[in-house]
Coordinates of C-alpha atoms and ligand atoms in Angstrom, one line a residue:
M1 CA 114.1 -136.8 38.5
M2 CA 114.7 -133.6 36.6
V3 CA 111.0 -132.9 36.6
F4 CA 110.9 -133.6 40.3
L5 CA 113.7 -131.1 40.9
L6 CA 112.0 -128.6 38.7
M7 CA 108.8 -128.9 40.6
R8 CA 110.6 -128.3 43.9
L9 CA 112.2 -125.2 42.4
V10 CA 109.0 -123.8 41.0
S11 CA 106.7 -124.6 44.0
P12 CA 107.3 -121.2 45.7
L13 CA 106.7 -119.6 42.3
L14 CA 103.4 -121.4 41.9
R15 CA 102.4 -120.5 45.4
H16 CA 103.3 -116.8 45.4
A17 CA 103.0 -115.8 41.7
I18 CA 101.4 -118.2 39.3
Y19 CA 98.4 -119.5 41.3
P20 CA 97.5 -115.9 42.5
A21 CA 97.7 -114.7 38.9
L22 CA 95.6 -117.6 37.5
H23 CA 93.1 -117.2 40.4
H24 CA 92.6 -113.5 40.0
S25 CA 92.3 -113.8 36.2
G26 CA 89.4 -116.3 36.6
W27 CA 91.2 -118.9 34.5
L28 CA 91.2 -121.6 37.3
R29 CA 87.4 -121.5 37.5
R30 CA 87.1 -122.6 33.9
L31 CA 88.8 -126.0 34.7
D32 CA 86.7 -129.0 35.3
L33 CA 87.2 -130.9 38.6
P34 CA 89.2 -134.0 38.0
G35 CA 86.8 -136.9 38.7
G36 CA 83.9 -134.5 38.8
F37 CA 84.1 -133.6 42.4
A38 CA 86.5 -132.7 45.2
V39 CA 86.8 -133.4 48.9
V40 CA 88.4 -130.9 51.2
S41 CA 89.8 -131.8 54.6
Y42 CA 90.0 -129.5 57.7
H43 CA 91.2 -130.3 61.2
G44 CA 89.5 -127.5 63.2
L45 CA 90.1 -123.8 64.0
L46 CA 92.7 -121.9 66.0
T47 CA 90.7 -120.5 68.9
A48 CA 91.2 -117.0 70.4
D49 CA 92.1 -118.5 73.8
H50 CA 94.9 -120.6 72.3
S51 CA 97.7 -118.1 73.1
S52 CA 100.8 -119.9 71.9
P53 CA 100.3 -121.7 68.6
D54 CA 103.1 -124.2 67.7
L55 CA 103.2 -124.4 64.0
F56 CA 104.2 -128.0 64.0
L57 CA 101.0 -129.2 65.8
D58 CA 98.7 -126.3 64.9
G59 CA 99.6 -126.1 61.3
N60 CA 96.5 -128.0 60.3
L61 CA 94.2 -125.5 62.0
L62 CA 92.7 -122.4 60.4
R63 CA 91.9 -119.0 61.6
P64 CA 88.1 -118.5 61.8
E65 CA 88.1 -115.6 59.3
A66 CA 90.2 -117.7 56.8
F67 CA 87.8 -120.6 57.1
R68 CA 84.8 -118.4 56.5
K69 CA 86.5 -116.8 53.5
Q70 CA 87.2 -120.3 52.0
L71 CA 83.6 -121.3 52.5
R72 CA 82.3 -118.2 50.7
F73 CA 84.8 -118.8 47.9
M74 CA 83.7 -122.4 47.5
K75 CA 80.0 -121.4 47.6
S76 CA 80.6 -118.8 44.9
R77 CA 82.5 -121.0 42.5
Y78 CA 81.4 -124.6 43.3
R79 CA 78.5 -126.5 44.6
V80 CA 79.1 -127.3 48.3
I81 CA 77.1 -130.5 48.8
H82 CA 75.9 -132.0 52.1
P83 CA 77.5 -135.3 53.1
E84 CA 74.2 -137.1 52.9
E85 CA 73.9 -135.9 49.3
F86 CA 77.3 -137.5 48.7
R87 CA 76.1 -140.8 50.2
D88 CA 72.9 -140.7 48.2
S89 CA 75.0 -140.4 45.1
I90 CA 77.1 -143.4 46.1
L91 CA 74.1 -145.6 46.9
S92 CA 71.9 -144.6 44.0
G93 CA 74.8 -144.6 41.5
K94 CA 73.6 -141.2 40.2
G95 CA 76.2 -138.7 39.7
L96 CA 76.9 -135.6 41.8
P97 CA 76.0 -132.1 40.6
P98 CA 78.7 -130.5 38.5
R99 CA 81.6 -129.0 40.5
A100 CA 80.5 -130.7 43.7
V101 CA 82.7 -130.1 46.8
L102 CA 82.4 -132.1 50.0
L103 CA 83.7 -130.6 53.2
T104 CA 85.2 -132.8 55.9
C105 CA 86.9 -132.3 59.2
D106 CA 89.0 -134.8 61.2
D107 CA 89.7 -135.7 64.8
G108 CA 86.7 -134.1 66.6
L109 CA 88.4 -131.3 68.7
L110 CA 86.1 -129.4 70.9
N111 CA 86.5 -126.3 68.7
T112 CA 84.7 -128.0 65.9
L113 CA 81.5 -127.6 67.9
T114 CA 82.2 -124.3 69.6
D115 CA 83.9 -122.4 66.8
M116 CA 83.5 -124.2 63.5
L117 CA 79.8 -125.2 63.7
P118 CA 78.5 -121.6 64.1
I119 CA 80.4 -120.6 60.9
L120 CA 79.2 -123.6 58.9
R121 CA 75.6 -122.9 60.0
S122 CA 75.7 -119.2 59.2
E123 CA 77.1 -120.1 55.8
G124 CA 74.4 -122.8 55.4
V125 CA 76.7 -125.7 54.5
G126 CA 77.2 -129.2 56.0
C127 CA 80.3 -131.0 56.9
L128 CA 81.4 -134.6 57.5
F129 CA 83.1 -134.8 60.8
F130 CA 85.4 -137.8 61.4
V131 CA 85.9 -138.6 65.1
T132 CA 87.5 -141.3 67.1
A133 CA 85.7 -143.7 69.5
A134 CA 87.1 -141.6 72.3
S135 CA 84.3 -139.2 71.6
C136 CA 81.8 -141.9 72.6
S137 CA 82.9 -141.4 76.2
E138 CA 82.3 -138.7 78.8
N139 CA 86.0 -138.2 79.4
P140 CA 87.8 -138.4 76.1
G141 CA 90.9 -136.4 77.0
M142 CA 93.1 -135.2 74.1
L143 CA 94.7 -136.9 71.1
W144 CA 97.4 -139.2 72.6
Y145 CA 100.0 -138.3 70.0
E146 CA 99.5 -134.6 70.6
E147 CA 100.0 -135.2 74.4
L148 CA 103.1 -137.3 73.5
Y149 CA 104.5 -134.3 71.6
H150 CA 104.1 -132.1 74.7
L151 CA 105.6 -134.8 76.9
M152 CA 108.7 -135.1 74.7
R153 CA 109.1 -131.5 73.6
N154 CA 111.5 -130.4 76.3
Q155 CA 113.2 -133.7 77.0
P156 CA 113.7 -136.7 74.8
L157 CA 112.3 -140.0 76.1
E158 CA 114.9 -142.1 78.0
R159 CA 115.3 -145.6 76.5
H160 CA 113.3 -147.3 79.4
L161 CA 110.3 -145.0 78.6
H162 CA 110.3 -146.0 75.0
P163 CA 107.2 -148.1 73.9
A164 CA 109.6 -150.8 72.6
P165 CA 112.9 -150.2 74.5
E166 CA 114.7 -153.1 72.9
E167 CA 114.0 -151.7 69.5
S168 CA 114.3 -148.0 70.2
N169 CA 116.1 -146.1 67.6
D170 CA 118.7 -144.0 69.2
A171 CA 119.5 -142.2 66.0
A172 CA 116.0 -141.0 65.7
A173 CA 115.8 -140.1 69.4
A174 CA 119.0 -138.1 69.1
G175 CA 117.8 -136.2 66.1
D176 CA 115.3 -133.4 66.0
I177 CA 112.2 -133.5 68.2
H178 CA 109.9 -134.0 65.2
A179 CA 111.7 -137.1 63.9
A180 CA 112.0 -138.5 67.5
W181 CA 108.3 -137.9 68.1
W182 CA 107.3 -139.6 64.9
S183 CA 109.5 -142.6 65.6
V184 CA 108.0 -143.1 69.1
L185 CA 104.5 -142.6 67.6
M186 CA 105.1 -145.3 65.1
D187 CA 106.3 -147.7 67.7
A188 CA 103.5 -146.9 70.2
S189 CA 101.0 -147.6 67.4
R190 CA 102.1 -151.2 67.5
L191 CA 100.8 -151.5 71.1
D192 CA 97.1 -152.2 71.4
A193 CA 95.0 -149.3 72.7
K194 CA 95.0 -150.6 76.3
R195 CA 98.8 -151.2 76.5
R196 CA 99.4 -147.9 74.8
G197 CA 97.3 -146.2 77.5
E198 CA 99.4 -147.9 80.2
W199 CA 102.7 -147.0 78.5
L200 CA 101.5 -143.3 78.2
N201 CA 100.7 -143.4 82.0
R202 CA 104.3 -144.5 82.7
V203 CA 105.6 -141.5 80.6
R204 CA 103.2 -139.1 82.3
A205 CA 104.5 -140.2 85.7
Q206 CA 108.0 -139.3 84.7
R207 CA 107.3 -135.9 83.2
P208 CA 106.0 -132.6 84.5
A209 CA 102.2 -132.4 83.9
V210 CA 101.2 -131.1 80.5
K211 CA 99.6 -127.7 81.0
L212 CA 97.2 -126.7 78.2
D213 CA 96.1 -123.2 77.5
S214 CA 92.9 -123.9 75.7
E215 CA 90.4 -126.7 76.3
K216 CA 88.8 -125.9 72.9
R217 CA 92.1 -126.5 71.1
W218 CA 93.1 -129.7 72.8
R219 CA 90.2 -131.6 74.2
L220 CA 88.2 -134.1 72.1
L221 CA 84.4 -133.8 71.9
H222 CA 82.7 -135.9 74.6
V223 CA 79.6 -137.9 73.7
S224 CA 76.9 -135.3 74.4
E225 CA 78.9 -132.7 72.4
L226 CA 79.1 -135.2 69.6
K227 CA 75.4 -135.6 69.7
Q228 CA 75.0 -131.8 69.5
L229 CA 77.1 -131.8 66.3
S230 CA 75.0 -134.5 64.9
D231 CA 71.7 -132.9 65.9
A232 CA 72.8 -129.7 64.2
G233 CA 72.6 -131.5 60.9
M234 CA 76.3 -132.4 60.5
T235 CA 77.2 -136.0 59.5
I236 CA 79.5 -138.0 61.7
G237 CA 82.1 -140.5 60.3
A238 CA 84.6 -142.8 62.0
H239 CA 88.3 -142.1 62.4
S240 CA 89.4 -145.3 64.1
K241 CA 89.1 -146.1 67.8
S242 CA 92.3 -144.6 69.1
H243 CA 94.0 -142.9 66.1
P244 CA 97.1 -145.2 65.8
V245 CA 99.2 -145.5 62.6
L246 CA 97.1 -148.3 61.2
S247 CA 99.9 -149.8 59.1
Q248 CA 101.7 -150.6 62.4
C249 CA 98.7 -152.4 64.0
S250 CA 98.4 -156.2 64.1
D251 CA 95.7 -157.7 61.9
D252 CA 93.3 -158.1 64.9
E253 CA 94.0 -154.7 66.2
L254 CA 93.5 -153.2 62.8
R255 CA 90.0 -154.8 62.6
E256 CA 89.2 -153.6 66.1
E257 CA 90.3 -150.0 65.3
I258 CA 88.2 -149.8 62.2
C259 CA 85.1 -152.0 62.9
G260 CA 85.1 -151.1 66.6
S261 CA 85.0 -147.3 65.9
K262 CA 82.0 -147.9 63.5
S263 CA 80.0 -150.0 66.0
K264 CA 80.8 -147.7 69.0
L265 CA 79.8 -144.6 67.2
E266 CA 76.7 -146.2 65.8
K267 CA 75.7 -147.2 69.3
A268 CA 76.4 -143.8 70.8
L269 CA 74.5 -141.9 68.1
G270 CA 71.9 -144.4 67.1
R271 CA 72.6 -143.9 63.4
E272 CA 74.6 -145.7 60.7
I273 CA 78.2 -144.6 60.3
W274 CA 78.9 -145.0 56.6
A275 CA 82.2 -143.1 56.1
F276 CA 85.7 -143.6 57.4
A277 CA 88.8 -141.4 57.3
Y278 CA 92.2 -143.2 57.7
P279 CA 94.2 -141.7 60.7
F280 CA 97.1 -139.7 59.2
G281 CA 95.8 -140.9 55.8
N282 CA 99.0 -140.8 53.7
P283 CA 100.8 -143.6 51.8
A284 CA 103.3 -144.0 54.7
T285 CA 100.5 -145.0 57.1
V286 CA 97.9 -146.7 54.8
G287 CA 98.3 -149.6 52.4
D288 CA 96.3 -152.3 50.7
R289 CA 95.7 -154.2 54.0
E290 CA 94.1 -151.1 55.6
V291 CA 92.0 -150.4 52.5
R292 CA 90.8 -154.0 52.6
A293 CA 89.9 -153.7 56.3
A294 CA 87.8 -150.5 55.7
T295 CA 86.1 -152.3 52.8
E296 CA 85.3 -155.4 54.9
A297 CA 83.9 -153.1 57.7
G298 CA 81.2 -152.1 55.3
F299 CA 81.9 -148.4 54.9
N300 CA 80.5 -146.7 51.8
C301 CA 83.6 -144.7 51.4
A302 CA 87.0 -144.2 53.1
L303 CA 89.1 -141.1 52.7
L304 CA 92.8 -140.4 52.6
N305 CA 94.4 -137.1 53.6
V306 CA 96.4 -136.7 50.4
E307 CA 95.6 -135.8 46.9
H308 CA 97.7 -138.6 45.3
W309 CA 97.3 -142.3 45.7
Y310 CA 99.9 -144.7 44.4
A311 CA 97.2 -146.9 42.8
S312 CA 95.3 -144.8 40.3
P313 CA 92.6 -144.3 39.7
P314 CA 91.5 -143.9 43.3
T315 CA 88.3 -145.6 44.4
L316 CA 85.7 -144.6 47.0
L317 CA 87.7 -146.6 49.5
T318 CA 90.9 -144.6 48.6
Q319 CA 89.2 -141.3 48.1
P320 CA 91.8 -138.5 48.0
R321 CA 91.2 -135.2 49.8
I322 CA 92.6 -131.7 49.5
H323 CA 94.3 -131.0 52.8
V324 CA 93.9 -127.4 53.9
S325 CA 96.4 -126.0 56.3
L326 CA 97.0 -122.7 58.1
R327 CA 99.4 -121.7 55.3
T328 CA 96.9 -122.5 52.5
T329 CA 96.1 -119.3 50.6
L330 CA 92.8 -118.8 48.7
P331 CA 94.6 -119.0 45.3
E332 CA 96.3 -122.2 46.4
L333 CA 93.0 -123.7 47.4
A334 CA 91.6 -122.6 44.0
A335 CA 94.5 -124.3 42.2
H336 CA 94.0 -127.5 44.2
L337 CA 90.2 -127.5 43.6
S338 CA 90.6 -126.9 39.9
G339 CA 92.9 -130.0 39.7
L340 CA 95.7 -127.9 38.3
H341 CA 98.0 -128.6 41.2
A342 CA 97.4 -132.4 41.0
R343 CA 98.0 -132.3 37.3
L344 CA 101.3 -130.6 37.8
Q345 CA 102.3 -133.0 40.6
H346 CA 101.3 -135.9 38.4
A347 CA 103.4 -134.5 35.5
A348 CA 106.3 -134.2 37.9
G349 CA 105.9 -137.9 38.8
R350 CA 104.9 -137.3 42.5
Ligands
LIG401 ZN1 93.2 -137.6 62.5

């Protein structure tokens, strides 16, 4: 407990003083990557036409210049490997080159094609893009839980609009918008995708239409755009059918979300989908049952969105990732890649 408190106290110090000093002194680059390689996760870029970023929803996106800077940094200090090189290493059992880093990006927002791909190509690196089965259609819309946030932002959901009115948690609904949104998101994840769509339609009908400033920010890739990403040499992985909190799904729905996304994407792209990223990807949303389902679906690897997994050591089906956000500075990224951050967290018992 004392160590935990100490870690909370020293975090700003690490971020603003210690990591920058270690980064600039070159000390971090001397550390070996824990496990021999690292996987980094992105969620897309902030586009110039997105005029009013909301840090709560947009905090996972990067400014293009920061993304390019990070790529150049990783190219200079590490070996950025192509996703297919990663898979070859899994299948052959041969190790990866020293200091290998794999780039990944979740959700399949349109800006991954329009803004991220040109930067990846000009820097000559590949990326593993995890998309939902919505991107197998011509009209994928936006992520349902992002739309839900917009629908709830100005007015909490009345009890009758809650996905499970009899179980709705008034305490959460009366609290701050972020807690209320997460509570509704968890309950809505218990509905199968069809019933969740019908429920969302009922909410839409009771609210002013959501006006979005930037299609590139909000809309998911449709199938021909997904093919463009694949044809450009990027690897596509599965991110479930409809991005629910998997731990809330029934056993049947869980299988459908995982296996269904694999088969739908394989059919749309005509190639094997060998990697999976758990939606939300943290210990609150993924447990042993979800890991078993990803294993049974036949994926070569399945990736979390956190650096720490409760059952250590992690396996290829619980592969940790370094989650990069809008706030992540270059020294912080260096501290995460070097494994120093994870070692300190581990020492603090987190
Ligand atoms: Zn996601």
